[in-house]
PDB file of C-alpha atoms in Angstrom:
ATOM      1  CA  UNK A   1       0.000   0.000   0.000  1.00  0.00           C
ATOM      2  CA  UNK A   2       1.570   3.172  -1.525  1.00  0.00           C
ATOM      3  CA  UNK A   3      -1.282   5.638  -0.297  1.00  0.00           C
ATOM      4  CA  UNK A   4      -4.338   5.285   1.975  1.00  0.00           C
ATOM      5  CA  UNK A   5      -8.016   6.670   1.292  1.00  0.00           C
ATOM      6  CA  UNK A   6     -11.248   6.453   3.610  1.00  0.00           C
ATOM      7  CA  UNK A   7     -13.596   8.170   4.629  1.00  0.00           C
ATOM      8  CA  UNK A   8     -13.149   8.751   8.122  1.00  0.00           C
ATOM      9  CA  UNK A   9      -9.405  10.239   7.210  1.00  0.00           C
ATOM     10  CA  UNK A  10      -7.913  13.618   5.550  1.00  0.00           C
ATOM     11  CA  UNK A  11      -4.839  14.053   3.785  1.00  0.00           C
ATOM     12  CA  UNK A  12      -2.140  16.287   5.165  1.00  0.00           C
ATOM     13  CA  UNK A  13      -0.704  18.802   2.688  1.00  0.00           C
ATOM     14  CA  UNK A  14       2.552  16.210   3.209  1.00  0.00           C
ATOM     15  CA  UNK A  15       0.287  13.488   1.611  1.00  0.00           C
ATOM     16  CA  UNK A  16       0.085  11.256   5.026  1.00  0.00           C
ATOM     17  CA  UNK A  17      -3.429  10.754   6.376  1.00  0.00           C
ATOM     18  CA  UNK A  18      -4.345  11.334   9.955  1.00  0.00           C
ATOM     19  CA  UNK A  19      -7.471   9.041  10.734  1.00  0.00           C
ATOM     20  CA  UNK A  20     -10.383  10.327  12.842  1.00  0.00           C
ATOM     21  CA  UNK A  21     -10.801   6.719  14.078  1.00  0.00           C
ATOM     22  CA  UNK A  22      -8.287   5.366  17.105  1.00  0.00           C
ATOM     23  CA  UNK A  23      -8.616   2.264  16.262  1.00  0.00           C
ATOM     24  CA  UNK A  24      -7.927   2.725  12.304  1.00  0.00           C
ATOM     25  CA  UNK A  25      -4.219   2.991  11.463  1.00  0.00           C
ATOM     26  CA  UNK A  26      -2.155   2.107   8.137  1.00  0.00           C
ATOM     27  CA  UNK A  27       1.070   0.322   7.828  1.00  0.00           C
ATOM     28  CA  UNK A  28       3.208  -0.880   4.854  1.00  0.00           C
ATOM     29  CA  UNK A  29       3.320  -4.568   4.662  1.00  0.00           C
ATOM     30  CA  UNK A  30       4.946  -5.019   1.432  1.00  0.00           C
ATOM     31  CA  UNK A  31       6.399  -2.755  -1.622  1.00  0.00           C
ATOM     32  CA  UNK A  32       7.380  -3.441  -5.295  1.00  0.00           C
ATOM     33  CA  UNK A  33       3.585  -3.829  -6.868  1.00  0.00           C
ATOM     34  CA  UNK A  34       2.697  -3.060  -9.670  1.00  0.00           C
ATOM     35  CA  UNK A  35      -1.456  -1.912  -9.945  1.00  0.00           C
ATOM     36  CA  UNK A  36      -2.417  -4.167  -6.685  1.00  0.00           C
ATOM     37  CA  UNK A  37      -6.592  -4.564  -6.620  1.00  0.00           C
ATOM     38  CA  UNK A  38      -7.337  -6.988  -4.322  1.00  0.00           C
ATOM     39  CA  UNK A  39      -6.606  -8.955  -1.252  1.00  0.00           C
ATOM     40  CA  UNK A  40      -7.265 -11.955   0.137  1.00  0.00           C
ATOM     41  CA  UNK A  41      -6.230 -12.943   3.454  1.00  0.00           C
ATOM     42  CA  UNK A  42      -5.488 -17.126   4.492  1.00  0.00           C
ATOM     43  CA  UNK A  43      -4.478 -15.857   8.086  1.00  0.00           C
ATOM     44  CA  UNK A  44      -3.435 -13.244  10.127  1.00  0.00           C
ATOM     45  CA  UNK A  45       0.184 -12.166   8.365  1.00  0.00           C
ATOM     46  CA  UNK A  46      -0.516 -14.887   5.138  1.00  0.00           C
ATOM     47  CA  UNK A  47      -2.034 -13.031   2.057  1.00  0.00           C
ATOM     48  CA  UNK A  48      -2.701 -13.543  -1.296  1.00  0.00           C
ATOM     49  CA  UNK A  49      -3.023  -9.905  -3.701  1.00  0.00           C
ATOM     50  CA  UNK A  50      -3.437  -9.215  -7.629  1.00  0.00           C
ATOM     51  CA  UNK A  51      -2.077  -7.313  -9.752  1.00  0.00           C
ATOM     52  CA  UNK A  52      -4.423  -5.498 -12.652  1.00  0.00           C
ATOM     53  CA  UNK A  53      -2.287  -5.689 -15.632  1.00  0.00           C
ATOM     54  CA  UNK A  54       0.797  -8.175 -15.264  1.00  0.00           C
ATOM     55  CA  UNK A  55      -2.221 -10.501 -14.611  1.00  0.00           C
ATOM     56  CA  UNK A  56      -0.325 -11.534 -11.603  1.00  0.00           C
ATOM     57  CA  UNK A  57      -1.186 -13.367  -8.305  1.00  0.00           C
ATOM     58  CA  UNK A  58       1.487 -13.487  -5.405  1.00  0.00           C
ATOM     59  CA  UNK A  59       1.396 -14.559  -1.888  1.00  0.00           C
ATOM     60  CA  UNK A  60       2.623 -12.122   0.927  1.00  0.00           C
ATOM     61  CA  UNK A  61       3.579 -14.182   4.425  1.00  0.00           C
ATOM     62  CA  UNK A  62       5.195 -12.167   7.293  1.00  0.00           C
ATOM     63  CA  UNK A  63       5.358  -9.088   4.815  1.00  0.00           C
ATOM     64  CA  UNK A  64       7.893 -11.202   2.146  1.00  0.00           C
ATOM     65  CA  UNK A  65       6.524 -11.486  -1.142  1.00  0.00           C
ATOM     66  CA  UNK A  66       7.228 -15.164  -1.867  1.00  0.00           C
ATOM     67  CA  UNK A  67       8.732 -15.832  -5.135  1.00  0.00           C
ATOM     68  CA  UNK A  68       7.289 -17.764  -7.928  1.00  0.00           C
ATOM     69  CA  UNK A  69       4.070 -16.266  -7.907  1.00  0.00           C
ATOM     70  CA  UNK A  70       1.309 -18.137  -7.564  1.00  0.00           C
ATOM     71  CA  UNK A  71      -0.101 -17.956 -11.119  1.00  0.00           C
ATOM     72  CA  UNK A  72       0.201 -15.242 -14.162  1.00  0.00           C
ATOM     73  CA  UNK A  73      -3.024 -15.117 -16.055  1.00  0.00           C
ATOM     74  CA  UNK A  74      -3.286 -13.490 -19.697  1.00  0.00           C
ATOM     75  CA  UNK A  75      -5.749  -9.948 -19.007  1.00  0.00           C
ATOM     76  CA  UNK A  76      -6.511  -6.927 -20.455  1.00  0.00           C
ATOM     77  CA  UNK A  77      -5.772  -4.203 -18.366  1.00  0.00           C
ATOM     78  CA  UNK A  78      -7.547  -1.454 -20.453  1.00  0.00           C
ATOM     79  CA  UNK A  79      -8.748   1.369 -18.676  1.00  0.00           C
ATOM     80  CA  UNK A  80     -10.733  -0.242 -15.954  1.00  0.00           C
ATOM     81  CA  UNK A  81     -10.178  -3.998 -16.916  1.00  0.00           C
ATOM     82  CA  UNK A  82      -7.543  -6.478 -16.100  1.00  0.00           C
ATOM     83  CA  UNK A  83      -7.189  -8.855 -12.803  1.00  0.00           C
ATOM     84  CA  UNK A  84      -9.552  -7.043 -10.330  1.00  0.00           C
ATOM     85  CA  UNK A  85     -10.897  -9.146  -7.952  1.00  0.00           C
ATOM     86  CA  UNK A  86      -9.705 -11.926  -5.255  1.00  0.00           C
ATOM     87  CA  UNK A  87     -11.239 -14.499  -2.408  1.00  0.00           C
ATOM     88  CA  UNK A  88     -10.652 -17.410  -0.931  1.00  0.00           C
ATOM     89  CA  UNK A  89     -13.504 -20.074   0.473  1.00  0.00           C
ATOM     90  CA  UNK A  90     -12.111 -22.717   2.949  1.00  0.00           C
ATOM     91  CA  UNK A  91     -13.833 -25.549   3.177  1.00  0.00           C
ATOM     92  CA  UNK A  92     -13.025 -28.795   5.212  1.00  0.00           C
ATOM     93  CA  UNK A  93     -14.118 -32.258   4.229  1.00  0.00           C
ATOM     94  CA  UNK A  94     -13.499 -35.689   5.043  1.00  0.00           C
ATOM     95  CA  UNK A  95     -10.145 -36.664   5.837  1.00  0.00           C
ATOM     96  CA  UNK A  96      -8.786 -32.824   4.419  1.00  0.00           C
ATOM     97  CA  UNK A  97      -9.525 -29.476   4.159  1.00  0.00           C
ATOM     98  CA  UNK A  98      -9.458 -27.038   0.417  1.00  0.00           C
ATOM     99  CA  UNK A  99      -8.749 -23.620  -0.040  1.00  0.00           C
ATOM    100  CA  UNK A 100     -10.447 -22.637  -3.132  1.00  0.00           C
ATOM    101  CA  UNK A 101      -9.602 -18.972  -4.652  1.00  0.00           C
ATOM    102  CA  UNK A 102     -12.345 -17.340  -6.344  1.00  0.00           C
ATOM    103  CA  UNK A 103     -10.394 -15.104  -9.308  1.00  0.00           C
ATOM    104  CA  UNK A 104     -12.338 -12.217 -11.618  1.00  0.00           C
ATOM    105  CA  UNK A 105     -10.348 -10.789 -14.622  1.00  0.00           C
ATOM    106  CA  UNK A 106     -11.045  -9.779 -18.556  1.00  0.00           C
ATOM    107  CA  UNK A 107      -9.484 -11.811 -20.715  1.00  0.00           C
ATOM    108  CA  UNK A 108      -9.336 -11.254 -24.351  1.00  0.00           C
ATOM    109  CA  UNK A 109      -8.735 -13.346 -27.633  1.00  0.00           C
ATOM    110  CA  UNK A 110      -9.020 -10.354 -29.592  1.00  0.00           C
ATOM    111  CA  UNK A 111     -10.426  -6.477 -30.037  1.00  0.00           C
ATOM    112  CA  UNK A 112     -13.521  -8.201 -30.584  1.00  0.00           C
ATOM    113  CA  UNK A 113     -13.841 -11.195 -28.201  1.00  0.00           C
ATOM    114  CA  UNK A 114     -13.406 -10.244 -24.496  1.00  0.00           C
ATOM    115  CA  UNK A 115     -15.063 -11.757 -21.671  1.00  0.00           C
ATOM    116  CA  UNK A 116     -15.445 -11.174 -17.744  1.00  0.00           C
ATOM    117  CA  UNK A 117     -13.932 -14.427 -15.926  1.00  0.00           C
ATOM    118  CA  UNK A 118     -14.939 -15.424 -12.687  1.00  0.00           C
ATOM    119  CA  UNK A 119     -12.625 -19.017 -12.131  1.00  0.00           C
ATOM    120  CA  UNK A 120     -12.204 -21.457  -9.472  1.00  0.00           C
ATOM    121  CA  UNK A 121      -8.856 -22.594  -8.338  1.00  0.00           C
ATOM    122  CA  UNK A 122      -7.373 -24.726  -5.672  1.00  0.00           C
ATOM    123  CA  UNK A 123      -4.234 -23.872  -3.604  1.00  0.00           C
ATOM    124  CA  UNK A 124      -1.626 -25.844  -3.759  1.00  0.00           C
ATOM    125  CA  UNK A 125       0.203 -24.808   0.154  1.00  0.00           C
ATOM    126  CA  UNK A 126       2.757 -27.612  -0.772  1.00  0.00           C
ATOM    127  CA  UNK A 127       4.034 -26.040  -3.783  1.00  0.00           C
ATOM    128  CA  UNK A 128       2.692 -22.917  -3.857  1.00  0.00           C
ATOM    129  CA  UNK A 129       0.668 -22.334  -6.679  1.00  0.00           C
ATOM    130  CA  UNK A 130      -2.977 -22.192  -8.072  1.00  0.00           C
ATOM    131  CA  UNK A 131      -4.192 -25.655  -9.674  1.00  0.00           C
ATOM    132  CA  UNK A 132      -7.323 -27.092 -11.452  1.00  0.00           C
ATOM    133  CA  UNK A 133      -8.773 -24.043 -12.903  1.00  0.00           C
ATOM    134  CA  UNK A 134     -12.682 -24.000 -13.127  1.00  0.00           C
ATOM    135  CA  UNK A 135     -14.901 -21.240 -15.265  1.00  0.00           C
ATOM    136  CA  UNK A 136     -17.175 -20.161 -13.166  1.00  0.00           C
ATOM    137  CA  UNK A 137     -18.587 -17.522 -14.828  1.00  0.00           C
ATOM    138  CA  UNK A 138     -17.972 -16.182 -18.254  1.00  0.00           C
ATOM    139  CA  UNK A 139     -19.627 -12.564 -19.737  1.00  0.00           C
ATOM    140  CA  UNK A 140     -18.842 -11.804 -22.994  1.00  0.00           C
ATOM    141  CA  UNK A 141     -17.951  -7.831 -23.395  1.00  0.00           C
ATOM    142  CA  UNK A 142     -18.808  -5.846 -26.130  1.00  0.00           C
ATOM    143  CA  UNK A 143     -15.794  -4.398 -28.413  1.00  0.00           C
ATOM    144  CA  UNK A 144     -13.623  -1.978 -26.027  1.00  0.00           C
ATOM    145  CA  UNK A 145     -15.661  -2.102 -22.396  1.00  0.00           C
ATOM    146  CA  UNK A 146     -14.504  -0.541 -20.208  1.00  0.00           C
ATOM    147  CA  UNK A 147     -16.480  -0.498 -16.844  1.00  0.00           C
ATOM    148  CA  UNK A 148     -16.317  -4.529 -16.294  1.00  0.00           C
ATOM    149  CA  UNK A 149     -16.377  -4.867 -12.564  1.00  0.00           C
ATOM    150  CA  UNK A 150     -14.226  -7.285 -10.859  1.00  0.00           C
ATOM    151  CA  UNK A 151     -15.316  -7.454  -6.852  1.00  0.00           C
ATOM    152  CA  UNK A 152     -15.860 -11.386  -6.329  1.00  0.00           C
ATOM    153  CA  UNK A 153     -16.877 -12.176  -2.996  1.00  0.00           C
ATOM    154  CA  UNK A 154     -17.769 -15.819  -0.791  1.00  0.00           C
ATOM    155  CA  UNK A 155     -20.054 -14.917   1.709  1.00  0.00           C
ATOM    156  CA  UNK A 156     -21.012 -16.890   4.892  1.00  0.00           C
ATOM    157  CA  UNK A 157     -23.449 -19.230   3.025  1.00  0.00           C
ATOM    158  CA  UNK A 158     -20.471 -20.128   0.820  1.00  0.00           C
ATOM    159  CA  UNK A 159     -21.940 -19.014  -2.674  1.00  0.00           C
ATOM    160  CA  UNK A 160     -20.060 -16.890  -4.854  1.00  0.00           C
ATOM    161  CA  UNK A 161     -20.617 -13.128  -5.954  1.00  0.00           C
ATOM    162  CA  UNK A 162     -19.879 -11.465  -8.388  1.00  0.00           C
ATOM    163  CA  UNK A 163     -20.047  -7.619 -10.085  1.00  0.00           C
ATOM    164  CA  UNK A 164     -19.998  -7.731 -13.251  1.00  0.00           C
ATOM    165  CA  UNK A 165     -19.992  -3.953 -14.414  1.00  0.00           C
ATOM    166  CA  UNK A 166     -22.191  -1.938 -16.964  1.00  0.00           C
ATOM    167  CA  UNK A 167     -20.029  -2.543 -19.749  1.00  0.00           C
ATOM    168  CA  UNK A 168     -19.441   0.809 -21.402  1.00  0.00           C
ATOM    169  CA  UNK A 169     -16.938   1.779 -23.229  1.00  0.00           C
ATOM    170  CA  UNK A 170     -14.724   4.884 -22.046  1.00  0.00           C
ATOM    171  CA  UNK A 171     -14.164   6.700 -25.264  1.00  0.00           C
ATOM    172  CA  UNK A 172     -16.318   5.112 -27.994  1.00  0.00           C
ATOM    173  CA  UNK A 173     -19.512   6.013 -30.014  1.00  0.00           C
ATOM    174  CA  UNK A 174     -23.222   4.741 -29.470  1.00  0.00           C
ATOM    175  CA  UNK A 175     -23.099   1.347 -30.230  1.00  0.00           C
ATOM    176  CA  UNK A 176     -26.387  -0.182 -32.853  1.00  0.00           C
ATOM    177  CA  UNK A 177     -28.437  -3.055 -33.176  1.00  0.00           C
TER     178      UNK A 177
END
């Protein structure tokens, strides 16, 4: 974390925030990303983050960015696209327990064929990686969106959600039926 925003804070003409809240405070826990969007936390100093456009997914433990990362995915990081969203979904049966990661990117076979991912993956803790992808969810974009989403969250009842965006393009004209 490079800079800190919130609502109960204000920015100092230095560019440090002072928070209204005593029990609110920010500290850096790791440096050298590039575009970080997400985070998902496995435990208390053991987290995994994303990166928007290298299409990246590392694990932080005890602030040390641990080195291969996790996975690379292929994305399209135009304007509000890329690898956006991040969360995990621990479940424990029989005999051993799963940590499934819940990933949301744009991924792109062409100007013309780009579509908003949601896919399942498995952690491997053993060798540190992401293994046997699952689609999810797939959304097919219209040429050059824009506003895709990205948030992907597990909530309590374990089901998966997902924004999806309105899909309008930044800069282009009306599109026509």
């Amino acid at each position: 974390v490079s800079s800190v925003s919130g609502q109960s804070s204000e920015e100092e003409s230095d560019g440090s925030f002072v928070f209204k809240d005593p029990n609110v405070k920010a500290e850096l826990v790791a440096s050298g990303l590039e575009f970080p969007t997400s985070i998902a936390f496995l435990d208390k100093n053991d987290f995994l983050i994303v990166e928007k456009e290298t299409g990246l997914v590392k694990r932080v433990t005890d602030g040390k960015i641990l080195e291969p990362p996790l996975l690379q995915l292929t994305v399209s990081g135009k304007d509000e696209r890329g690898l956006l969203g991040i969360d995990i979904d621990k479940k424990g049966y029989t005999g051993f327990d799963v940590i499934y990661v819940y990933l949301s990117y744009v991924e792109c076979a062409g100007k013309e064929s780009c579509a908003n991912k949601v896919v399942r993956y498995e952690l491997d803790n053993e060798n540190n990686k992401l293994i046997y992808p699952k689609e999810i969810l797939s959304v097919k974009s219209y040429p050059d969106d824009s506003h895709v989403g990205g948030v992907v969250k597990v909530g309590p009842d374990h089901n998966v959600y997902v924004t999806v965006g309105d899909f309008t393009c930044t800069a282009c004209p009306p599109f026509e039926n």
